[in-house]
Structures are given as C-alpha cells and as structure tokens.
Amino acid sequence: FKGPDNLSSLSATPCKDVKESEDLPKHSIGCDVTPGSIPTLAFPSISTADFQFNSEKASDIMVEKVEEFVKKLGNARLVLVDLSHGSKILSLVRVKAAQRNIDSKKFFTFVGDITQLYSQGGLRCNVIANAANWRLKPGGGGVNAAIFSAAGPALEVATKERAASLLPGHAVVVPLPSNSPLYIRERVSHIIHVLGPNMNPQRPNCLKDDYIKGCKILRDAYTSLFDGFLSVLR
Ligand code: AR6
C-alpha cells in the first residue's frame, strides 16, 4: 500500500483483496467470456465528477439500481471503480450497499484505473462502462478520455457502427474489436457507453440543478447500463 491516490495501490475495498482464484465457477455465460472467469461489469460513478451531480443523491440512486439488478445477474457481478482510496462516492456507496445487505460477492467497490483492472489489479472484467459524452467522441477528460485512449482507434470505429450520438439517460453496448489493446491486455470484450445527467454549466445539456429531472435521468442511465450488461450475458 503506497497511500491514497497511488494507482499502484490498486485493491478491492473494503479490506479484503478480490483476486481471480482457483475456486471460481468453471462455467461461462456468453461467447466472449473466458471459461473459468466470472462475467463482471466494472463501472464508474456516472455524472459525479465532470458532470457535477450531487454525490449523496447519486449514491442513493446507484445503490437502488444495483439492488434491483443484482437479483437478475446469475453468477455475474457488478464492480464500482474509482481512482482513489479517498473517493467520496466509493465510501457513500459502500455504506449504503451494506445497509441494504447487498451481497458483497455480487457487488463491491474497487480502487484503480478502469483501463488497467486486470493488468494492474488482477481483477478481470469482461465489460467496462464509460461515462461518455453525447457525441461519443474521445477526449474531454475523466473516464471517457482514459477509455478511448487505452482502447485505441478501434473503439471509435466500433462505436460509430453502433450509434452516432447518445441522449442523456441512455447507453450503447459496443463489442470491442480483438485488435484493441484493451481487449488484448485487459480481456475486455465490450464497452458500454452511458450518458448521465449533466449539472455542469460548462457542458452541453446542463440541467441547472433540476434534480427532479436529473435523478430520473440518472436512474434511466443505470437501468440502460445494467440492461446492456444483461444483454451481453445472454
Ligand atoms: N478509472 C476509474 N475511474 C475513473 C477514471 C479512471 N481512469 N477516470 C475518472 N474516474 P467523469 P462524468 C472516475 O468526470 O461526471 C468526460 O469529459 C471519477 O473519479 O469521467 O459522468 C466526458 O466526455 C468519477 O468518480 O464522468 C463527459 O463529457 C467517475 O469516474 C463528462 O466527462 C466519473 O467521472 C462525463 O462526466
């Protein structure tokens, strides 16, 4: 452990390390899942950084949606990822998930770069979610810039084959071409782009603190994301 914010200190939280191990189920779901691995969606907290959505409200909505979907997952699991051990959203979500007795094998938090979960953290996730922009374009910072940069140009091409743009509250599932470094190095088979509600006046479609609309859009965004993951499993 090298202290907060250090990416080499990738670890599952709370305390126990979650590593792929011998005792995992030896069956797979879907054609892109390596036998022996557990189908896993890694996702960032949608809208709570660049889009400036309130973290308390966002954590309530995320945990509510996780609770709803965890029942539909079979042997698959959901992992909320953030870069830092000091992440406010991870702390809020951990407390709220524990209060609701959500099975910690089906849903847990993980500290690390979502583009290096397997190579640096030993956590294999066949699907990762992107907090996208409406144009579905690289750049812009945050998780979007990191995923497009790590996946290489193949992701932009594959994304354009699926959708030209995204409305707030919607998600699009993109199969990752097998020549993408994210596929080769991290064993990611699908990216799910999600567009959350935006409260940042510097970004398009700002909701100007309208949390009635914002909460509905964030609920829709998690529903679309988790439905997208279920569609990959089928
Ligand atoms: N690995 C894991 N988590 C990350 C990473 C990473 N590499 N990078 C950021 N996070 P954000 P938003 C966490 O701002 O609020 C973009 O410019 C971060 O700490 O990426 O939905 C897009 O183009 C936070 O917890 O997404 C959009 O325009 C979470 O990911 C806009 O930002 C989401 O932060 C979307 O804003």
Short mmCIF file of C-alpha atoms and ligand atoms in Angstrom, two decimals:
data_model
loop_
_atom_site.label_atom_id
_atom_site.label_comp_id
_atom_site.label_asym_id
_atom_site.label_seq_id
_atom_site.Cartn_x
_atom_site.Cartn_y
_atom_site.Cartn_z
CA PHE A 1 0.00 0.00 0.00
CA LYS A 2 1.53 3.31 -1.07
CA GLY A 3 -1.12 5.69 0.16
CA PRO A 4 -4.19 7.35 -1.28
CA ASP A 5 -4.35 8.25 -4.96
CA ASN A 6 -1.46 5.98 -5.85
CA LEU A 7 -2.54 3.86 -8.79
CA SER A 8 -0.09 1.12 -7.95
CA SER A 9 -2.13 0.54 -4.79
CA LEU A 10 -4.99 -0.98 -6.74
CA SER A 11 -7.04 -3.01 -4.33
CA ALA A 12 -10.54 -4.14 -3.64
CA THR A 13 -12.33 -2.33 -0.85
CA PRO A 14 -13.13 -2.82 1.94
CA CYS A 15 -10.12 -4.63 3.32
CA LYS A 16 -10.12 -7.96 1.54
CA ASP A 17 -8.33 -8.38 -1.78
CA VAL A 18 -10.55 -9.73 -4.52
CA LYS A 19 -8.39 -11.70 -6.91
CA GLU A 20 -9.35 -14.17 -9.61
CA SER A 21 -8.74 -17.52 -7.95
CA GLU A 22 -8.90 -21.26 -8.44
CA ASP A 23 -12.26 -21.68 -6.75
CA LEU A 24 -14.23 -19.57 -9.21
CA PRO A 25 -17.11 -21.22 -11.07
CA LYS A 26 -15.80 -23.07 -14.13
CA HIS A 27 -18.66 -22.11 -16.38
CA SER A 28 -19.15 -19.07 -18.57
CA ILE A 29 -22.00 -17.02 -19.95
CA GLY A 30 -21.83 -15.56 -23.46
CA CYS A 31 -19.33 -16.23 -26.22
CA ASP A 32 -16.77 -13.64 -25.19
CA VAL A 33 -16.27 -14.79 -21.64
CA THR A 34 -13.21 -16.92 -20.96
CA PRO A 35 -14.18 -20.21 -19.31
CA GLY A 36 -13.48 -20.02 -15.59
CA SER A 37 -13.91 -16.27 -15.31
CA ILE A 38 -16.90 -14.60 -13.67
CA PRO A 39 -18.75 -12.25 -16.01
CA THR A 40 -18.12 -8.83 -14.50
CA LEU A 41 -19.18 -5.28 -15.28
CA ALA A 42 -16.82 -2.60 -13.98
CA PHE A 43 -18.39 0.85 -13.98
CA PRO A 44 -17.50 4.36 -12.81
CA SER A 45 -19.90 6.56 -10.88
CA ILE A 46 -21.90 8.23 -13.65
CA SER A 47 -22.09 12.05 -13.63
CA THR A 48 -20.47 12.74 -10.24
CA ALA A 49 -17.18 14.29 -11.42
CA ASP A 50 -17.10 16.40 -14.57
CA PHE A 51 -20.92 16.50 -14.70
CA GLN A 52 -21.07 17.70 -11.04
CA PHE A 53 -24.08 15.64 -9.94
CA ASN A 54 -24.63 15.58 -6.16
CA SER A 55 -22.81 12.54 -4.69
CA GLU A 56 -25.37 11.79 -1.94
CA LYS A 57 -28.21 11.64 -4.45
CA ALA A 58 -26.11 9.75 -6.99
CA SER A 59 -25.07 7.12 -4.43
CA ASP A 60 -28.72 6.57 -3.37
CA ILE A 61 -29.73 6.02 -6.99
CA MET A 62 -26.79 3.78 -7.83
CA VAL A 63 -27.36 1.51 -4.83
CA GLU A 64 -31.11 1.36 -5.53
CA LYS A 65 -30.41 0.26 -9.12
CA VAL A 66 -27.67 -2.19 -8.10
CA GLU A 67 -30.07 -3.79 -5.61
CA GLU A 68 -32.67 -4.18 -8.37
CA PHE A 69 -30.25 -5.72 -10.90
CA VAL A 70 -28.16 -7.90 -8.62
CA LYS A 71 -31.14 -10.29 -8.47
CA LYS A 72 -31.08 -10.74 -12.25
CA LEU A 73 -27.36 -11.39 -12.62
CA GLY A 74 -26.99 -15.14 -12.15
CA ASN A 75 -23.30 -15.72 -11.38
CA ALA A 76 -22.27 -12.33 -12.82
CA ARG A 77 -21.21 -9.35 -10.72
CA LEU A 78 -21.02 -5.55 -10.69
CA VAL A 79 -17.99 -3.55 -9.54
CA LEU A 80 -17.95 0.19 -8.89
CA VAL A 81 -14.50 1.60 -9.67
CA ASP A 82 -12.80 4.88 -8.79
CA LEU A 83 -9.22 6.09 -8.90
CA SER A 84 -8.59 6.93 -5.28
CA HIS A 85 -8.90 5.34 -1.85
CA GLY A 86 -10.21 8.76 -0.76
CA SER A 87 -13.13 8.60 -3.21
CA LYS A 88 -16.23 10.08 -1.58
CA ILE A 89 -18.59 8.21 -3.88
CA LEU A 90 -16.98 4.83 -3.06
CA SER A 91 -17.37 5.48 0.69
CA LEU A 92 -21.00 6.54 0.34
CA VAL A 93 -21.87 3.56 -1.83
CA ARG A 94 -20.11 1.05 0.45
CA VAL A 95 -22.08 2.26 3.47
CA LYS A 96 -25.42 2.29 1.62
CA ALA A 97 -24.87 -1.12 0.00
CA ALA A 98 -24.04 -2.61 3.40
CA GLN A 99 -27.19 -1.04 4.92
CA ARG A 100 -29.26 -2.77 2.26
CA ASN A 101 -27.44 -6.08 2.76
CA ILE A 102 -26.41 -6.31 -0.88
CA ASP A 103 -24.34 -9.47 -1.43
CA SER A 104 -20.70 -8.32 -1.46
CA LYS A 105 -19.74 -11.13 -3.86
CA LYS A 106 -22.19 -9.73 -6.42
CA PHE A 107 -21.39 -6.06 -5.87
CA PHE A 108 -18.27 -4.46 -4.46
CA THR A 109 -16.06 -1.40 -4.91
CA PHE A 110 -12.55 -1.38 -6.31
CA VAL A 111 -9.82 1.27 -6.35
CA GLY A 112 -7.90 1.53 -9.61
CA ASP A 113 -7.82 2.74 -13.19
CA ILE A 114 -10.74 1.19 -15.05
CA THR A 115 -8.45 0.68 -18.07
CA GLN A 116 -5.95 -1.41 -16.08
CA LEU A 117 -8.09 -3.54 -13.82
CA TYR A 118 -6.66 -6.89 -14.94
CA SER A 119 -3.04 -5.94 -15.69
CA GLN A 120 -2.57 -3.85 -12.54
CA GLY A 121 -5.26 -5.06 -10.18
CA GLY A 122 -5.74 -8.74 -11.06
CA LEU A 123 -9.48 -8.15 -11.48
CA ARG A 124 -10.83 -9.50 -14.74
CA CYS A 125 -13.84 -7.57 -16.04
CA ASN A 126 -15.18 -8.61 -19.43
CA VAL A 127 -17.29 -5.47 -19.70
CA ILE A 128 -16.44 -1.91 -18.68
CA ALA A 129 -18.70 1.14 -18.67
CA ASN A 130 -17.75 4.58 -19.89
CA ALA A 131 -19.20 7.86 -18.56
CA ALA A 132 -19.48 9.19 -22.11
CA ASN A 133 -20.30 12.49 -23.78
CA TRP A 134 -23.28 12.85 -26.13
CA ARG A 135 -21.07 12.86 -29.24
CA LEU A 136 -19.47 9.55 -28.26
CA LYS A 137 -16.11 11.13 -29.00
CA PRO A 138 -12.70 10.62 -27.38
CA GLY A 139 -11.18 13.21 -25.07
CA GLY A 140 -12.86 15.57 -22.65
CA GLY A 141 -11.04 14.15 -19.61
CA GLY A 142 -12.21 11.72 -16.93
CA VAL A 143 -13.01 8.14 -17.65
CA ASN A 144 -14.03 8.87 -21.26
CA ALA A 145 -10.57 10.11 -22.22
CA ALA A 146 -8.91 7.21 -20.40
CA ILE A 147 -11.04 4.51 -22.07
CA PHE A 148 -10.80 5.89 -25.62
CA SER A 149 -7.06 6.37 -25.23
CA ALA A 150 -6.46 2.87 -23.81
CA ALA A 151 -8.72 1.18 -26.38
CA GLY A 152 -7.09 2.85 -29.38
CA PRO A 153 -8.79 3.99 -32.62
CA ALA A 154 -10.64 0.67 -32.97
CA LEU A 155 -13.10 1.77 -30.28
CA GLU A 156 -14.10 4.95 -32.09
CA VAL A 157 -14.77 2.98 -35.29
CA ALA A 158 -16.73 0.27 -33.47
CA THR A 159 -18.72 2.89 -31.55
CA LYS A 160 -19.75 4.70 -34.74
CA GLU A 161 -21.08 1.43 -36.14
CA ARG A 162 -23.49 1.24 -33.19
CA ALA A 163 -24.57 4.85 -32.63
CA ALA A 164 -23.90 8.38 -33.87
CA SER A 165 -24.73 10.06 -30.56
CA LEU A 166 -26.35 9.42 -27.19
CA LEU A 167 -29.24 11.01 -25.30
CA PRO A 168 -28.95 11.60 -21.54
CA GLY A 169 -30.14 8.51 -19.64
CA HIS A 170 -29.20 6.13 -22.46
CA ALA A 171 -26.45 3.57 -23.02
CA VAL A 172 -25.00 1.78 -26.03
CA VAL A 173 -23.18 -1.56 -25.96
CA VAL A 174 -20.10 -1.73 -28.20
CA PRO A 175 -18.28 -5.02 -28.86
CA LEU A 176 -14.55 -4.26 -28.65
CA PRO A 177 -12.53 -5.35 -31.70
CA SER A 178 -10.00 -8.05 -30.85
CA ASN A 179 -7.10 -5.86 -32.03
CA SER A 180 -7.79 -3.27 -29.33
CA PRO A 181 -5.13 -3.12 -26.58
CA LEU A 182 -7.95 -3.17 -24.01
CA TYR A 183 -9.14 -6.49 -25.43
CA ILE A 184 -5.65 -7.97 -25.63
CA ARG A 185 -4.17 -6.69 -22.37
CA GLU A 186 -7.24 -6.36 -20.13
CA ARG A 187 -9.50 -9.01 -21.71
CA VAL A 188 -12.36 -6.55 -22.09
CA SER A 189 -14.85 -7.76 -24.71
CA HIS A 190 -17.43 -4.94 -24.54
CA ILE A 191 -17.57 -1.27 -23.67
CA ILE A 192 -20.91 0.21 -22.62
CA HIS A 193 -21.07 3.97 -23.16
CA VAL A 194 -23.53 5.70 -20.81
CA LEU A 195 -24.59 9.33 -20.86
CA GLY A 196 -25.64 10.65 -17.46
CA PRO A 197 -27.36 13.88 -16.43
CA ASN A 198 -25.17 16.99 -16.54
CA MET A 199 -25.17 19.71 -13.84
CA ASN A 200 -22.06 21.47 -15.15
CA PRO A 201 -22.91 24.76 -16.93
CA GLN A 202 -19.72 24.39 -19.00
CA ARG A 203 -21.01 21.16 -20.61
CA PRO A 204 -23.91 20.54 -23.06
CA ASN A 205 -27.47 19.83 -21.83
CA CYS A 206 -26.92 21.38 -18.39
CA LEU A 207 -29.94 20.75 -16.14
CA LYS A 208 -29.26 23.84 -13.98
CA ASP A 209 -29.70 21.97 -10.70
CA ASP A 210 -33.06 20.48 -11.72
CA TYR A 211 -32.67 17.35 -9.59
CA ILE A 212 -36.19 16.13 -10.36
CA LYS A 213 -35.17 15.64 -13.98
CA GLY A 214 -31.58 14.81 -13.06
CA CYS A 215 -32.50 11.94 -10.71
CA LYS A 216 -34.84 10.45 -13.28
CA ILE A 217 -32.15 10.61 -15.96
CA LEU A 218 -29.55 9.05 -13.65
CA ARG A 219 -31.97 6.20 -12.82
CA ASP A 220 -32.57 5.68 -16.55
CA ALA A 221 -28.81 5.74 -17.18
CA TYR A 222 -28.13 2.93 -14.66
CA THR A 223 -31.11 0.95 -15.96
CA SER A 224 -29.77 1.20 -19.53
CA LEU A 225 -26.24 0.34 -18.39
CA PHE A 226 -27.26 -2.75 -16.40
CA ASP A 227 -29.72 -3.86 -19.12
CA GLY A 228 -26.84 -3.54 -21.58
CA PHE A 229 -24.68 -5.78 -19.39
CA LEU A 230 -27.50 -8.35 -19.14
CA SER A 231 -27.73 -8.32 -22.95
CA VAL A 232 -24.02 -9.21 -23.17
CA LEU A 233 -24.55 -12.12 -20.78
CA ARG A 234 -27.36 -13.62 -22.84
N1 AR6 B 1 -10.61 4.86 -13.85
C1 AR6 B 1 -11.60 4.76 -12.91
N2 AR6 B 1 -12.40 5.79 -12.56
C2 AR6 B 1 -12.17 6.98 -13.14
C3 AR6 B 1 -11.16 7.18 -14.13
C4 AR6 B 1 -10.36 6.04 -14.48
N3 AR6 B 1 -9.40 6.12 -15.39
N4 AR6 B 1 -11.21 8.47 -14.54
C5 AR6 B 1 -12.20 9.07 -13.84
N5 AR6 B 1 -12.78 8.18 -12.99
P1 AR6 B 1 -16.13 11.58 -15.14
P2 AR6 B 1 -18.96 12.33 -15.54
C6 AR6 B 1 -13.94 8.37 -12.09
O1 AR6 B 1 -15.77 13.00 -14.94
O2 AR6 B 1 -19.03 13.09 -14.26
C7 AR6 B 1 -15.95 13.50 -19.71
O3 AR6 B 1 -15.20 14.57 -20.11
C8 AR6 B 1 -14.12 9.75 -11.49
O4 AR6 B 1 -13.33 9.89 -10.32
O5 AR6 B 1 -15.29 10.75 -16.03
O6 AR6 B 1 -20.11 11.42 -15.91
C9 AR6 B 1 -16.95 13.01 -20.76
O7 AR6 B 1 -16.51 13.30 -22.07
C10 AR6 B 1 -15.61 9.72 -11.18
O8 AR6 B 1 -15.85 9.02 -9.95
O9 AR6 B 1 -17.65 11.41 -15.69
C11 AR6 B 1 -18.23 13.73 -20.42
O10 AR6 B 1 -18.34 14.96 -21.11
C12 AR6 B 1 -16.21 8.91 -12.32
O11 AR6 B 1 -15.09 8.21 -12.91
C13 AR6 B 1 -18.11 14.00 -18.92
O12 AR6 B 1 -16.73 13.90 -18.58
C14 AR6 B 1 -16.90 9.70 -13.41
O13 AR6 B 1 -16.18 10.88 -13.68
C15 AR6 B 1 -18.86 13.00 -18.08
O14 AR6 B 1 -18.79 13.39 -16.72
#
